[in-house]
CSV table of N, CA and C in Angstrom, one decimal:
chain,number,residue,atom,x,y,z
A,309,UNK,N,-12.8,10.3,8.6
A,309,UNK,CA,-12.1,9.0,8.7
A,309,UNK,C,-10.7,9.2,8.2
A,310,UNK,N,-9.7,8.6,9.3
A,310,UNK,CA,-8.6,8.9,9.0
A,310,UNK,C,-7.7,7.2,8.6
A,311,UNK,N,-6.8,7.2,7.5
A,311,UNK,CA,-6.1,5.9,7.5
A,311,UNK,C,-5.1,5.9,7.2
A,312,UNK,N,-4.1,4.7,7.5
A,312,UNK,CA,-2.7,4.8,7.4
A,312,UNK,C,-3.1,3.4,6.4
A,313,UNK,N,-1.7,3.5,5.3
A,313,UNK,CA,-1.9,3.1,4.5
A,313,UNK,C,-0.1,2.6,4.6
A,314,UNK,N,0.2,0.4,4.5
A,314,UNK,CA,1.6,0.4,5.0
A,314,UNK,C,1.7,-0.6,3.2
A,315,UNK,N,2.9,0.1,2.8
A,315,UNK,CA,3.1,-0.9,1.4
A,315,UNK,C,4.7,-1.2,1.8
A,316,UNK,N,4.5,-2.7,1.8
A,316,UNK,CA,6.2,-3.2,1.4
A,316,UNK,C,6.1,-4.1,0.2
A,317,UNK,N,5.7,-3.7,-0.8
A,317,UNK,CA,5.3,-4.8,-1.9
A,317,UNK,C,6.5,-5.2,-2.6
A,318,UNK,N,7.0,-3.4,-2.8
A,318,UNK,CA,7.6,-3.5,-4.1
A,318,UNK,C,8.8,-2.9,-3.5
A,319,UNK,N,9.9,-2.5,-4.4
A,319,UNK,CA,10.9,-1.8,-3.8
A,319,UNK,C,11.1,-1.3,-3.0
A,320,UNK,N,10.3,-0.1,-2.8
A,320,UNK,CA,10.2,1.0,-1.9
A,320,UNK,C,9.4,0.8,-0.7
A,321,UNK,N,9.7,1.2,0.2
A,321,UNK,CA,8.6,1.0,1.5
A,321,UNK,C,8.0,2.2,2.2
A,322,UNK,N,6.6,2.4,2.0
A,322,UNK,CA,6.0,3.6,2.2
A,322,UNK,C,4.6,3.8,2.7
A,323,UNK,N,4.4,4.7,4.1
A,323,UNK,CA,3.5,4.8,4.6
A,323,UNK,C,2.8,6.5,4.4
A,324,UNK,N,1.4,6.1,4.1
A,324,UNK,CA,0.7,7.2,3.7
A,324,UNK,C,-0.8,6.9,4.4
A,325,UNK,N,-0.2,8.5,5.0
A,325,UNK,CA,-1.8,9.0,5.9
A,325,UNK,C,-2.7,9.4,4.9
A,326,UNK,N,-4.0,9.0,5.3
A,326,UNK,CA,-5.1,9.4,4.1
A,326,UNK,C,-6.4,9.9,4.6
A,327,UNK,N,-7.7,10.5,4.1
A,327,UNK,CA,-9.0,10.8,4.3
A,327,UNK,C,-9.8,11.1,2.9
A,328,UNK,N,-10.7,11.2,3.8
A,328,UNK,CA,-11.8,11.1,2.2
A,328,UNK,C,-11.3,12.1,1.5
A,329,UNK,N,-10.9,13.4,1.6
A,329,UNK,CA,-10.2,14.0,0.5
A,329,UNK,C,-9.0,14.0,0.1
A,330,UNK,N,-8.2,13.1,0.5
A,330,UNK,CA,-6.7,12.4,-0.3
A,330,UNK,C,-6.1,12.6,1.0
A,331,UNK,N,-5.1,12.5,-0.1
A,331,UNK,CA,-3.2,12.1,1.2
A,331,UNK,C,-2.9,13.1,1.9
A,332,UNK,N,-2.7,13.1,3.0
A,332,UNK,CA,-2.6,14.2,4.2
A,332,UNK,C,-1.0,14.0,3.7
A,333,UNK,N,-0.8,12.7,4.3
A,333,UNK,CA,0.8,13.1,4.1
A,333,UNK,C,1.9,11.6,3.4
A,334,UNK,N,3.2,11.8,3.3
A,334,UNK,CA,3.4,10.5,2.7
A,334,UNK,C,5.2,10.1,2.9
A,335,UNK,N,5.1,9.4,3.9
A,335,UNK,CA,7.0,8.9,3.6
A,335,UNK,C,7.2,7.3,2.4
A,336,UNK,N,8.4,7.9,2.4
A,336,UNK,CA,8.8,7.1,1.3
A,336,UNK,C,10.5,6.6,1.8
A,337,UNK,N,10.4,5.1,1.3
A,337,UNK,CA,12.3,4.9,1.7
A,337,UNK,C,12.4,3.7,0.5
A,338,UNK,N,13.9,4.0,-0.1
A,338,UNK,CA,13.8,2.8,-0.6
A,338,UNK,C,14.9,2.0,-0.3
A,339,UNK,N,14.9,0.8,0.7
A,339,UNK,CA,16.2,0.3,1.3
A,339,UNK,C,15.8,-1.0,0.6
A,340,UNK,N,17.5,-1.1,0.5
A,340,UNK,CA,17.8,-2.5,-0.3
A,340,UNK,C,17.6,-3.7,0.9
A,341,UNK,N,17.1,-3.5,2.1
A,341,UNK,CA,17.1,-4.5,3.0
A,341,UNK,C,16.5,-3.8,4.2
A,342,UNK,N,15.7,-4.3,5.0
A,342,UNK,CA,15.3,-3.6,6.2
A,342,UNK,C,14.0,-3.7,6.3
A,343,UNK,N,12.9,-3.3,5.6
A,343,UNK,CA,12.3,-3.0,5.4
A,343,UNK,C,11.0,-3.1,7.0
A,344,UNK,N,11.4,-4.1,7.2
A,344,UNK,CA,10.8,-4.4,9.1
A,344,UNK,C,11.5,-3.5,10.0
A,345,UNK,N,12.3,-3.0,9.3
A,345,UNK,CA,12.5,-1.8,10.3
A,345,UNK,C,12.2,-0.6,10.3
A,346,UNK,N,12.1,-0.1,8.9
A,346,UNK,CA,11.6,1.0,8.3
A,346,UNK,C,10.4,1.3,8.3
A,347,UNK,N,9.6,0.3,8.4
A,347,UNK,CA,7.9,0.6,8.1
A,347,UNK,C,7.3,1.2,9.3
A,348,UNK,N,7.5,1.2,10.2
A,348,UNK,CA,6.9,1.7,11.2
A,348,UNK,C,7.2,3.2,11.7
A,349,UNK,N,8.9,3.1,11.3
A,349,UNK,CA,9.3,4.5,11.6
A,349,UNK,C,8.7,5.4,10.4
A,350,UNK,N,8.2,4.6,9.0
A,350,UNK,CA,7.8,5.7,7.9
A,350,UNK,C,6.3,6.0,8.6
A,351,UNK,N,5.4,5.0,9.2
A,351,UNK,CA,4.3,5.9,9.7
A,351,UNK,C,4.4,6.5,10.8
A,352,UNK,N,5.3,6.4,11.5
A,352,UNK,CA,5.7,7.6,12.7
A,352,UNK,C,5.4,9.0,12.0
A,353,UNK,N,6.7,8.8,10.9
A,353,UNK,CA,6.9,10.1,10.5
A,353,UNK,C,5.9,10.7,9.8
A,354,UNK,N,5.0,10.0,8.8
A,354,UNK,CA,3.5,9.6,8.4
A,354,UNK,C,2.9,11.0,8.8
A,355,UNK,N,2.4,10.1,10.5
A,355,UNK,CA,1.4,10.4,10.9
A,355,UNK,C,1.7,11.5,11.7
A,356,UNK,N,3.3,12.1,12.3
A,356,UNK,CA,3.6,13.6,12.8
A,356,UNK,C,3.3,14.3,11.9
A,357,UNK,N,3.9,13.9,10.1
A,357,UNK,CA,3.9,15.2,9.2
A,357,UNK,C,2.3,15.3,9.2
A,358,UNK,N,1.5,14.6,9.4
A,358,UNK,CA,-0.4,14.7,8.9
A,358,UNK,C,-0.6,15.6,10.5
A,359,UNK,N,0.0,15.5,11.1
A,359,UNK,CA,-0.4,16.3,12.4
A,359,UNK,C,-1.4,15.7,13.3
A,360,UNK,N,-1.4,13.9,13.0
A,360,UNK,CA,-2.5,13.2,13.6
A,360,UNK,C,-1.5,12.2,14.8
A,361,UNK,N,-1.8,11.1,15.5
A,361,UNK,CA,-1.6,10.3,16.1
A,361,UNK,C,-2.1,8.9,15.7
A,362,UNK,N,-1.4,8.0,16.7
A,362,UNK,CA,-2.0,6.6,16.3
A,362,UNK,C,-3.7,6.4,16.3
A,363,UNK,N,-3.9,7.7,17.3
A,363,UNK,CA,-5.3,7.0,18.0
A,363,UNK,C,-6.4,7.9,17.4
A,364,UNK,N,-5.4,8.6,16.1
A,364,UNK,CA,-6.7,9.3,15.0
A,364,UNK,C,-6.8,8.2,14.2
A,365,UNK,N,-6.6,7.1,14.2
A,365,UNK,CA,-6.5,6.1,13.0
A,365,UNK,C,-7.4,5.0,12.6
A,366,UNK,N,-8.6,5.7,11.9
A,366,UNK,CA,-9.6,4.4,11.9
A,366,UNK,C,-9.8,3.5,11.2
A,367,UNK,N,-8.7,2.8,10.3
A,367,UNK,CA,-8.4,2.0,9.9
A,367,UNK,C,-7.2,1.8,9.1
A,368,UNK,N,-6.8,1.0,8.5
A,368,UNK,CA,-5.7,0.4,8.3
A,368,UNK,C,-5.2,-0.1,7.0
A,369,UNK,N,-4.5,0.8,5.9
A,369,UNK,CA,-4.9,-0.3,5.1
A,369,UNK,C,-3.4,-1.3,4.5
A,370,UNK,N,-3.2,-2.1,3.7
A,370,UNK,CA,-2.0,-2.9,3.6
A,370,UNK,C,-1.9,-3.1,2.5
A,371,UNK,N,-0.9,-3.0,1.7
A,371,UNK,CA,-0.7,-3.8,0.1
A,371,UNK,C,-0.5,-5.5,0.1
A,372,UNK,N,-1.2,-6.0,-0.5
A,372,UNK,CA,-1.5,-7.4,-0.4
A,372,UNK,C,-0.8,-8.1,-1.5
A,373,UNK,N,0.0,-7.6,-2.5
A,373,UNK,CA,0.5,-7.9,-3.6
A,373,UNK,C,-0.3,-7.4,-5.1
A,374,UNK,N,0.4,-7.6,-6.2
A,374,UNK,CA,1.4,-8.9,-6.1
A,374,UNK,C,3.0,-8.1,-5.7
A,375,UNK,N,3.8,-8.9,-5.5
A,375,UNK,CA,4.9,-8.4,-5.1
A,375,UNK,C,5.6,-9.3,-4.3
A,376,UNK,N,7.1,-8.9,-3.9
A,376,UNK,CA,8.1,-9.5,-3.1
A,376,UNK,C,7.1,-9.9,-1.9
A,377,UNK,N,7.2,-11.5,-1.8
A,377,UNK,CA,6.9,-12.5,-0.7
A,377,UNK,C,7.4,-11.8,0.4
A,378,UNK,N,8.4,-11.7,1.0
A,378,UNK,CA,9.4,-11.3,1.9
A,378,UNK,C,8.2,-9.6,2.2
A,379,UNK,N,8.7,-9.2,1.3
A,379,UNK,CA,7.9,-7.6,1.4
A,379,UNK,C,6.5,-7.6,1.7
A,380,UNK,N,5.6,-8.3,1.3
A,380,UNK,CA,4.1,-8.8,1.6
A,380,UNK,C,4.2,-8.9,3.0
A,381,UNK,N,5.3,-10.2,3.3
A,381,UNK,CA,5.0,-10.5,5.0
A,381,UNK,C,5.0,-9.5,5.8
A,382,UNK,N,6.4,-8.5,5.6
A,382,UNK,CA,6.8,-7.7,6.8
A,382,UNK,C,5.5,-6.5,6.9
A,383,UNK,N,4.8,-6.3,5.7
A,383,UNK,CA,4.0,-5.1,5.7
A,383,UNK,C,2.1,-5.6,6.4
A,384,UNK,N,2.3,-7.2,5.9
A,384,UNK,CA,0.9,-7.6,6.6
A,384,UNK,C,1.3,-7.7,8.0
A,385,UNK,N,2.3,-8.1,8.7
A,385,UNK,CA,3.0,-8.3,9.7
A,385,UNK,C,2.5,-6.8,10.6
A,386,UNK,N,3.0,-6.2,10.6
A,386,UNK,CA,3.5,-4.4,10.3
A,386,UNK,C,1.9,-3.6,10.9
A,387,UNK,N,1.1,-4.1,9.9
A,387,UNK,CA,-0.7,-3.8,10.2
A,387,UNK,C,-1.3,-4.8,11.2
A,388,UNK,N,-1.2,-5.8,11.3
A,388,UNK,CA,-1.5,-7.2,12.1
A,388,UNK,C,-0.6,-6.5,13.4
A,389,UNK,N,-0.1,-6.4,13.6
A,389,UNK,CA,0.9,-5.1,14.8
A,389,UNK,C,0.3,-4.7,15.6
A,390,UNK,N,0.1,-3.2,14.4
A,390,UNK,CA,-0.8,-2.3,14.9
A,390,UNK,C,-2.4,-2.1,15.0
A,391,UNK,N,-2.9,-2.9,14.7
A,391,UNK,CA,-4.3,-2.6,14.5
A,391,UNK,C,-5.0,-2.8,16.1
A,392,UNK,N,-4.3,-3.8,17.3
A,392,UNK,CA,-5.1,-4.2,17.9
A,392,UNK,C,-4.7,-3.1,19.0
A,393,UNK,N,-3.6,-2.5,18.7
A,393,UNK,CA,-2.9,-1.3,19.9
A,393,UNK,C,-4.0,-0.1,18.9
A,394,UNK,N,-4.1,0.3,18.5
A,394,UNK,CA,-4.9,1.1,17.4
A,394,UNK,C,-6.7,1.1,17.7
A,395,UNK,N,-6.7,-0.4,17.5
A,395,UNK,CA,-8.3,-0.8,17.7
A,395,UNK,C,-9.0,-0.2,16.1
A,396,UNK,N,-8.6,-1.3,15.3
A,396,UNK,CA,-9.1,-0.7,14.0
A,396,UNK,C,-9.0,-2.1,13.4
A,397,UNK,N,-9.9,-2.1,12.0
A,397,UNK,CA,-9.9,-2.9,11.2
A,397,UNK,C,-8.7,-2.7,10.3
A,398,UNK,N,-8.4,-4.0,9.6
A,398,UNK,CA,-7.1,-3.8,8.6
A,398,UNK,C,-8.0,-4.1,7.2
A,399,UNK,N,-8.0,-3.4,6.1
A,399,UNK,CA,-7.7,-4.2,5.1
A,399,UNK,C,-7.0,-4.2,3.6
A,400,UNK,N,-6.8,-5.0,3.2
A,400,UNK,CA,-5.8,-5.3,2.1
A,400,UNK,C,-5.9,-4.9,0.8
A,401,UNK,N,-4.9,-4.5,0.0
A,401,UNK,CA,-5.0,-3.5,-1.1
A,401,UNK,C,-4.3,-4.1,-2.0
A,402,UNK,N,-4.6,-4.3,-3.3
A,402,UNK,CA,-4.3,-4.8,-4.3
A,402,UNK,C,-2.9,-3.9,-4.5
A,403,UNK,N,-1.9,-4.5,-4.6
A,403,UNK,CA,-0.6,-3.2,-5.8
A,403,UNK,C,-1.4,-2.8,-6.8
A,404,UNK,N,-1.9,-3.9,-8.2
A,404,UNK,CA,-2.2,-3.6,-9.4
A,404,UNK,C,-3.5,-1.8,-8.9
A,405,UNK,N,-4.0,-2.5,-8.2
A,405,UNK,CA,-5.0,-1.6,-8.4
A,405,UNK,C,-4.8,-0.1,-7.4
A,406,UNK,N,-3.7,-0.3,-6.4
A,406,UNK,CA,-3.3,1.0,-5.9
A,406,UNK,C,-2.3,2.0,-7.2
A,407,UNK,N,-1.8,1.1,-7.9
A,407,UNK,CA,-0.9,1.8,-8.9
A,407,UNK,C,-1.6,2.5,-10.1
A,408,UNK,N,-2.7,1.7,-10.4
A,408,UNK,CA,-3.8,2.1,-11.4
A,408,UNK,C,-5.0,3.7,-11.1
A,409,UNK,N,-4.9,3.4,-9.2
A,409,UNK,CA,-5.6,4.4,-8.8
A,409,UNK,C,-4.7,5.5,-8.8
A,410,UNK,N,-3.3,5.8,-8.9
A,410,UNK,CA,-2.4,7.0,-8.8
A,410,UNK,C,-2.4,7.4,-9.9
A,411,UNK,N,-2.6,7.1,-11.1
A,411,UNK,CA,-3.2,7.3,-12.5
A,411,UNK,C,-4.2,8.4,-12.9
A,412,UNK,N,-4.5,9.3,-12.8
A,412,UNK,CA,-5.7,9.9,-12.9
A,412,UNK,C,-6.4,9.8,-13.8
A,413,UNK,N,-6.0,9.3,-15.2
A,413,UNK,CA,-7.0,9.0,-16.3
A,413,UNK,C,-7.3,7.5,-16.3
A,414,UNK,N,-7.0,7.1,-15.5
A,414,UNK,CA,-7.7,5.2,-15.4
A,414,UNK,C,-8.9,5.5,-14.5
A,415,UNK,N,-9.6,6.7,-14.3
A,415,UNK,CA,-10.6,7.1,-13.5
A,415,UNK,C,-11.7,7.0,-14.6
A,416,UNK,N,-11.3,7.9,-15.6
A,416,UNK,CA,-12.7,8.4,-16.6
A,416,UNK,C,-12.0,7.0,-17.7
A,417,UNK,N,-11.0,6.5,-18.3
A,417,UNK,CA,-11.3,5.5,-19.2
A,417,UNK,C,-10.3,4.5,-19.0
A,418,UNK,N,-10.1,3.3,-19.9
A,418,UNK,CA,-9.4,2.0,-19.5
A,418,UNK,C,-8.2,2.2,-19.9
A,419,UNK,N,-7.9,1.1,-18.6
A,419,UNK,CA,-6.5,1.2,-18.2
A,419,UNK,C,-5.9,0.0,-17.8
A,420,UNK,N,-4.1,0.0,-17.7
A,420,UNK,CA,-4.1,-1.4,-17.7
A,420,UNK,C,-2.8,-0.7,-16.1
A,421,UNK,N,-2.2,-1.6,-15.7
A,421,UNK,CA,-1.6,-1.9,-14.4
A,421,UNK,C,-0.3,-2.7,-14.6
A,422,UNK,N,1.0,-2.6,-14.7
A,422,UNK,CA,2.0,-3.7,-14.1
A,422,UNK,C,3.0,-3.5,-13.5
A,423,UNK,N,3.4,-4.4,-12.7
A,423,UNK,CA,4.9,-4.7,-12.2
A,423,UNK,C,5.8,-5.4,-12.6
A,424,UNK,N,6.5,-5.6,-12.6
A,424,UNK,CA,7.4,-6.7,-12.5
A,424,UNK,C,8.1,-7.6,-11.4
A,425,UNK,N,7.3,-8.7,-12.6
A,425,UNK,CA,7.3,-10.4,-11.5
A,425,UNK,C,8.7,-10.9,-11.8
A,426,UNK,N,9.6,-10.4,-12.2
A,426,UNK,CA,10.9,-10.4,-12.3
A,426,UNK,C,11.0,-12.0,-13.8
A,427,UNK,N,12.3,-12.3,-13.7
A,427,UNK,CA,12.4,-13.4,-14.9
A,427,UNK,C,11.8,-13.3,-16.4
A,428,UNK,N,12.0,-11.7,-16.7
A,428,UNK,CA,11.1,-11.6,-17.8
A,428,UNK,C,9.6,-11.5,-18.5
A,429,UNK,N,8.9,-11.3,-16.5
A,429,UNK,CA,7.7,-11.0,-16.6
A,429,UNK,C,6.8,-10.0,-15.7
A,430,UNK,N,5.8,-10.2,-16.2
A,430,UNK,CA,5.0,-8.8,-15.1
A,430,UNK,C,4.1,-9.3,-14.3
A,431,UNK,N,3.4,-8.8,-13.3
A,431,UNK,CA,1.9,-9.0,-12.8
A,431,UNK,C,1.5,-7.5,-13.6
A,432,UNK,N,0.1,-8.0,-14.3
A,432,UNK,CA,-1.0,-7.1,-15.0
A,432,UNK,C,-2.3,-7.4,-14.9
A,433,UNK,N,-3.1,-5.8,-14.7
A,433,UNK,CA,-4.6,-6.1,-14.5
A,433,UNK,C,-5.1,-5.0,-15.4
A,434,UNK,N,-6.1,-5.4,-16.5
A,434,UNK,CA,-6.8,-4.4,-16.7
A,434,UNK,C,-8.0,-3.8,-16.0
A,435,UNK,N,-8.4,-2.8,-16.5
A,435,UNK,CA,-9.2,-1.8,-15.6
A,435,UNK,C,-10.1,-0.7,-16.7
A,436,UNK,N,-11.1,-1.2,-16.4
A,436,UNK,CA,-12.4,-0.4,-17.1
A,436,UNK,C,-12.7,1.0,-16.7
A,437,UNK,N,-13.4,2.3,-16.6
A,437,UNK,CA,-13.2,3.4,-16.6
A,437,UNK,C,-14.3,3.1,-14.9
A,438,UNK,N,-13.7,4.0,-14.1
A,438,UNK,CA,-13.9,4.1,-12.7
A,438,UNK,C,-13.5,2.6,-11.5
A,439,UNK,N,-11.9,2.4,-12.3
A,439,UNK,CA,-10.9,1.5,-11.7
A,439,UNK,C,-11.5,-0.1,-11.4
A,440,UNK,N,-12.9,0.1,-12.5
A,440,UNK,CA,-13.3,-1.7,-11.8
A,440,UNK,C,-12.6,-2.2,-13.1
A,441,UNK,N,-12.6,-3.6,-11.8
A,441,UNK,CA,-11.2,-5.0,-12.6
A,441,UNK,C,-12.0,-5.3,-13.7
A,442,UNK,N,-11.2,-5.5,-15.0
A,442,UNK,CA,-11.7,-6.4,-16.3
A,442,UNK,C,-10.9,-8.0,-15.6
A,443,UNK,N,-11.5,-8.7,-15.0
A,443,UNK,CA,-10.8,-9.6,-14.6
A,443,UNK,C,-10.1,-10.0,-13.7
A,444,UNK,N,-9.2,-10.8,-13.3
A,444,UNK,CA,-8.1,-11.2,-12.0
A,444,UNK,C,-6.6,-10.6,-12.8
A,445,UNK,N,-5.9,-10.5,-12.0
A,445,UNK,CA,-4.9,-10.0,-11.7
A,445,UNK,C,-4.0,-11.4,-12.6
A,446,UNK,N,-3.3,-11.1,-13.6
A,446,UNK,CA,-2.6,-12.4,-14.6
A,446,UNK,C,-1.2,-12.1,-14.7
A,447,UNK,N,0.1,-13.4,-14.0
A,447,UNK,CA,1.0,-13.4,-14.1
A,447,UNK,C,1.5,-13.4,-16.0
A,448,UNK,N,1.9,-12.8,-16.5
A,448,UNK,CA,2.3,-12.6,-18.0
A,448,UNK,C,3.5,-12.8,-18.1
């Protein structure tokens, strides 16, 4: 099983080919504006560097937040796109918990997760040892 993976959450905007044994491949951009423009050309390039096509792609997955409103849209937008030219399911991926899974020791013991919600605060999730949530996702 092959997946494309679209995140506009947070600053950066980046698409990453994936399979059961990890990341084939991974672009990255970080534009101060654009981002509906970028996202598609990052899984072009994605999915040339993994050596795959659209029509190796069995599903889909999206960052759902928390993060920039604006950024959420263009990247749920972005998957809602492609999935029906694709013929794949989409589904949505926590930031807290994509960030916590790049972590390697939030695997074997607890861990915590954040961003910043800007104005002096964060989005934070803790995380018990094999990345399950201690809880919902809490603006702080």
């Amino acid at each position: 099983m092959h997946v494309l993976v679209l995140d506009t959450a947070l600053d950066a905007c980046q698409a990453v080919v994936g399979s059961a044994v990890g990341v084939i491949a991974h672009e990255r951009l970080t534009p101060s504006t654009g981002q509906s423009e970028a996202i598609v050309a990052l899984a072009d390039r994605a999915l040339d560097a993994a050596g795959l096509t659209y029509s190796d792609i069995d599903r889909i997955g999206v960052v759902v937040g928390p993060g920039s409103f604006t950024g959420l849209r263009v990247g749920v937008a972005a998957a809602r796109g492609l999935s029906p030219v694709i013929v794949c399911p989409v589904v949505g991926i926590s930031s807290l918990v994509a960030l916590a899974a790049s972590v390697p020791a939030c695997e074997a013991g607890p861990c915590a997760a954040a961003v910043d919600a800007r104005h002096g605060a964060v989005y934070a999730q803790l995380f018990e040892p094999g990345l399950v949530p201690v809880g919902e996702a809490a603006h702080v």
